[in-house]
Every structure is written in structure tokens, then in C-alpha cells.
Amino acid sequence: MPRKNRRNPEYFTAPEAPPARADAPLWAVVPGFDVRHVGGQKEYRCPGCDHVVRQGVWHLVVVPDDDAEARRHWHTECWKRELKRLGRYRDLPPGM
């Protein structure tokens, strides 16, 4: 008789959300934007790659200073790529 494979019930539970907010990395902060490093409680769509930012994954929330309704949730690497594209990326020395 074949053996039944039973998965651990914890396999099906959603991962615990990280703390709500942390300081954004120095390279991510640019004038004219409020940048926050957060762990999301739900899924969002990244404007950089148009893929989903999954629940519980650390990512950046970028809010223009003059338009709070234009808040967007970015993957960290997508925001870095966007800053490089705009010529606003600051490559910091290691350890900062």
C-alpha cells in the first residue's frame, strides 16, 4: 500500500509579516520623495517591473512630496534601477 504524503500544516499558513516600517537605505533617499522601507501586509504592483510585490516582502514605498496620492510600492532593485535611469542614484561606500 502506498504511503500518503502529508505536508506540515504550517506549510499552508501565510508568513508572518515583518515589522511595519524601517529606515530606508541611504542610497534610496532622494530629494522630493519620502522613501520608506516596509514589509507589506498585502500584495501591491511594482511600477518598475509590473510584477507583484508579495505579502510580507520588504520593499520601498515612494511618495512624492507634493502628491501623496501618487504613492507607489517598488521592489528595492526596481527603485535602484529607476534612480540609475534618472541619473539620481548615489553609490555609497561599503558600510554606509
PDB file of C-alpha atoms in Angstrom:
ATOM      1  CA  MET A   1       0.000   0.000   0.000  1.00  0.00           C
ATOM      2  CA  PRO A   2       1.469   3.407  -0.971  1.00  0.00           C
ATOM      3  CA  ARG A   3       2.373   5.880   1.697  1.00  0.00           C
ATOM      4  CA  LYS A   4       0.386   9.112   1.941  1.00  0.00           C
ATOM      5  CA  ASN A   5       2.473  12.261   1.924  1.00  0.00           C
ATOM      6  CA  ARG A   6       1.201  14.714   4.444  1.00  0.00           C
ATOM      7  CA  ARG A   7       2.512  18.242   4.492  1.00  0.00           C
ATOM      8  CA  ASN A   8       3.073  20.114   7.673  1.00  0.00           C
ATOM      9  CA  PRO A   9       0.020  22.387   8.296  1.00  0.00           C
ATOM     10  CA  GLU A  10       2.404  25.308   8.842  1.00  0.00           C
ATOM     11  CA  TYR A  11       3.324  24.998   5.149  1.00  0.00           C
ATOM     12  CA  PHE A  12      -0.075  26.437   4.221  1.00  0.00           C
ATOM     13  CA  THR A  13      -0.117  29.404   6.600  1.00  0.00           C
ATOM     14  CA  ALA A  14       0.896  32.848   5.393  1.00  0.00           C
ATOM     15  CA  PRO A  15       4.337  34.004   6.535  1.00  0.00           C
ATOM     16  CA  GLU A  16       4.454  36.397   9.448  1.00  0.00           C
ATOM     17  CA  ALA A  17       4.676  39.993   8.363  1.00  0.00           C
ATOM     18  CA  PRO A  18       7.919  41.792   9.183  1.00  0.00           C
ATOM     19  CA  PRO A  19       7.828  44.929  11.328  1.00  0.00           C
ATOM     20  CA  ALA A  20       5.691  47.625   9.764  1.00  0.00           C
ATOM     21  CA  ARG A  21       8.461  50.084   8.892  1.00  0.00           C
ATOM     22  CA  ALA A  22      12.212  50.632   8.937  1.00  0.00           C
ATOM     23  CA  ASP A  23      14.539  53.379   7.750  1.00  0.00           C
ATOM     24  CA  ALA A  24      15.124  53.388   4.010  1.00  0.00           C
ATOM     25  CA  PRO A  25      18.681  52.690   2.806  1.00  0.00           C
ATOM     26  CA  LEU A  26      20.690  55.876   2.241  1.00  0.00           C
ATOM     27  CA  TRP A  27      21.069  55.211  -1.487  1.00  0.00           C
ATOM     28  CA  ALA A  28      17.254  55.101  -1.878  1.00  0.00           C
ATOM     29  CA  VAL A  29      16.530  58.524  -0.351  1.00  0.00           C
ATOM     30  CA  VAL A  30      16.274  61.301  -2.940  1.00  0.00           C
ATOM     31  CA  PRO A  31      15.108  64.915  -2.654  1.00  0.00           C
ATOM     32  CA  GLY A  32      11.454  65.437  -3.483  1.00  0.00           C
ATOM     33  CA  PHE A  33      10.358  61.978  -2.311  1.00  0.00           C
ATOM     34  CA  ASP A  34       9.548  60.369   1.017  1.00  0.00           C
ATOM     35  CA  VAL A  35      11.011  56.847   0.812  1.00  0.00           C
ATOM     36  CA  ARG A  36      10.125  54.206   3.415  1.00  0.00           C
ATOM     37  CA  HIS A  37      11.313  50.609   3.771  1.00  0.00           C
ATOM     38  CA  VAL A  38       8.281  48.493   4.665  1.00  0.00           C
ATOM     39  CA  GLY A  39       7.034  44.933   4.869  1.00  0.00           C
ATOM     40  CA  GLY A  40       3.655  44.796   3.185  1.00  0.00           C
ATOM     41  CA  GLN A  41       0.501  43.374   4.691  1.00  0.00           C
ATOM     42  CA  LYS A  42      -0.970  42.747   1.243  1.00  0.00           C
ATOM     43  CA  GLU A  43       0.119  42.463  -2.379  1.00  0.00           C
ATOM     44  CA  TYR A  44       0.995  45.508  -4.485  1.00  0.00           C
ATOM     45  CA  ARG A  45       2.009  46.017  -8.127  1.00  0.00           C
ATOM     46  CA  CYS A  46       5.525  47.413  -8.711  1.00  0.00           C
ATOM     47  CA  PRO A  47       5.568  50.200 -11.331  1.00  0.00           C
ATOM     48  CA  GLY A  48       9.150  49.339 -12.291  1.00  0.00           C
ATOM     49  CA  CYS A  49       8.624  45.759 -13.460  1.00  0.00           C
ATOM     50  CA  ASP A  50       4.808  45.456 -13.343  1.00  0.00           C
ATOM     51  CA  HIS A  51       5.124  42.318 -11.193  1.00  0.00           C
ATOM     52  CA  VAL A  52       3.516  41.705  -7.828  1.00  0.00           C
ATOM     53  CA  VAL A  53       5.245  42.717  -4.608  1.00  0.00           C
ATOM     54  CA  ARG A  54       4.185  39.758  -2.473  1.00  0.00           C
ATOM     55  CA  GLN A  55       2.777  39.974   1.020  1.00  0.00           C
ATOM     56  CA  GLY A  56       5.430  40.093   3.733  1.00  0.00           C
ATOM     57  CA  VAL A  57       8.277  41.009   1.352  1.00  0.00           C
ATOM     58  CA  TRP A  58      10.397  44.023   2.276  1.00  0.00           C
ATOM     59  CA  HIS A  59      10.052  46.747  -0.333  1.00  0.00           C
ATOM     60  CA  LEU A  60      10.123  50.535  -0.701  1.00  0.00           C
ATOM     61  CA  VAL A  61       7.161  52.889  -0.576  1.00  0.00           C
ATOM     62  CA  VAL A  62       7.921  56.036  -2.551  1.00  0.00           C
ATOM     63  CA  VAL A  63       5.717  59.098  -2.034  1.00  0.00           C
ATOM     64  CA  PRO A  64       6.321  62.346  -3.947  1.00  0.00           C
ATOM     65  CA  ASP A  65       6.418  65.304  -1.531  1.00  0.00           C
ATOM     66  CA  ASP A  66       3.809  67.259  -3.496  1.00  0.00           C
ATOM     67  CA  ASP A  67       1.351  64.418  -4.279  1.00  0.00           C
ATOM     68  CA  ALA A  68       0.543  61.887  -1.542  1.00  0.00           C
ATOM     69  CA  GLU A  69      -1.970  60.151  -3.851  1.00  0.00           C
ATOM     70  CA  ALA A  70       0.907  59.153  -6.168  1.00  0.00           C
ATOM     71  CA  ARG A  71       2.329  56.715  -3.571  1.00  0.00           C
ATOM     72  CA  ARG A  72       3.853  53.619  -5.188  1.00  0.00           C
ATOM     73  CA  HIS A  73       5.260  50.362  -3.831  1.00  0.00           C
ATOM     74  CA  TRP A  74       8.552  49.411  -5.523  1.00  0.00           C
ATOM     75  CA  HIS A  75      10.763  46.334  -5.352  1.00  0.00           C
ATOM     76  CA  THR A  76      14.080  47.502  -3.911  1.00  0.00           C
ATOM     77  CA  GLU A  77      16.026  46.606  -7.058  1.00  0.00           C
ATOM     78  CA  CYS A  78      13.418  48.223  -9.316  1.00  0.00           C
ATOM     79  CA  TRP A  79      13.732  51.517  -7.399  1.00  0.00           C
ATOM     80  CA  LYS A  80      17.521  51.293  -7.667  1.00  0.00           C
ATOM     81  CA  ARG A  81      17.197  50.741 -11.431  1.00  0.00           C
ATOM     82  CA  GLU A  82      14.786  53.711 -11.696  1.00  0.00           C
ATOM     83  CA  LEU A  83      17.209  56.009  -9.859  1.00  0.00           C
ATOM     84  CA  LYS A  84      20.033  54.926 -12.176  1.00  0.00           C
ATOM     85  CA  ARG A  85      17.811  55.589 -15.193  1.00  0.00           C
ATOM     86  CA  LEU A  86      17.054  59.097 -13.907  1.00  0.00           C
ATOM     87  CA  GLY A  87      20.721  59.735 -13.026  1.00  0.00           C
ATOM     88  CA  ARG A  88      19.889  60.172  -9.328  1.00  0.00           C
ATOM     89  CA  TYR A  89      21.473  57.003  -7.906  1.00  0.00           C
ATOM     90  CA  ARG A  90      24.218  57.632  -5.339  1.00  0.00           C
ATOM     91  CA  ASP A  91      26.607  54.723  -4.988  1.00  0.00           C
ATOM     92  CA  LEU A  92      27.691  54.839  -1.340  1.00  0.00           C
ATOM     93  CA  PRO A  93      30.915  53.386   0.018  1.00  0.00           C
ATOM     94  CA  PRO A  94      30.619  49.960   1.677  1.00  0.00           C
ATOM     95  CA  GLY A  95      29.489  50.059   5.287  1.00  0.00           C
ATOM     96  CA  MET A  96      27.220  53.080   4.945  1.00  0.00           C
TER      97      MET A  96
END
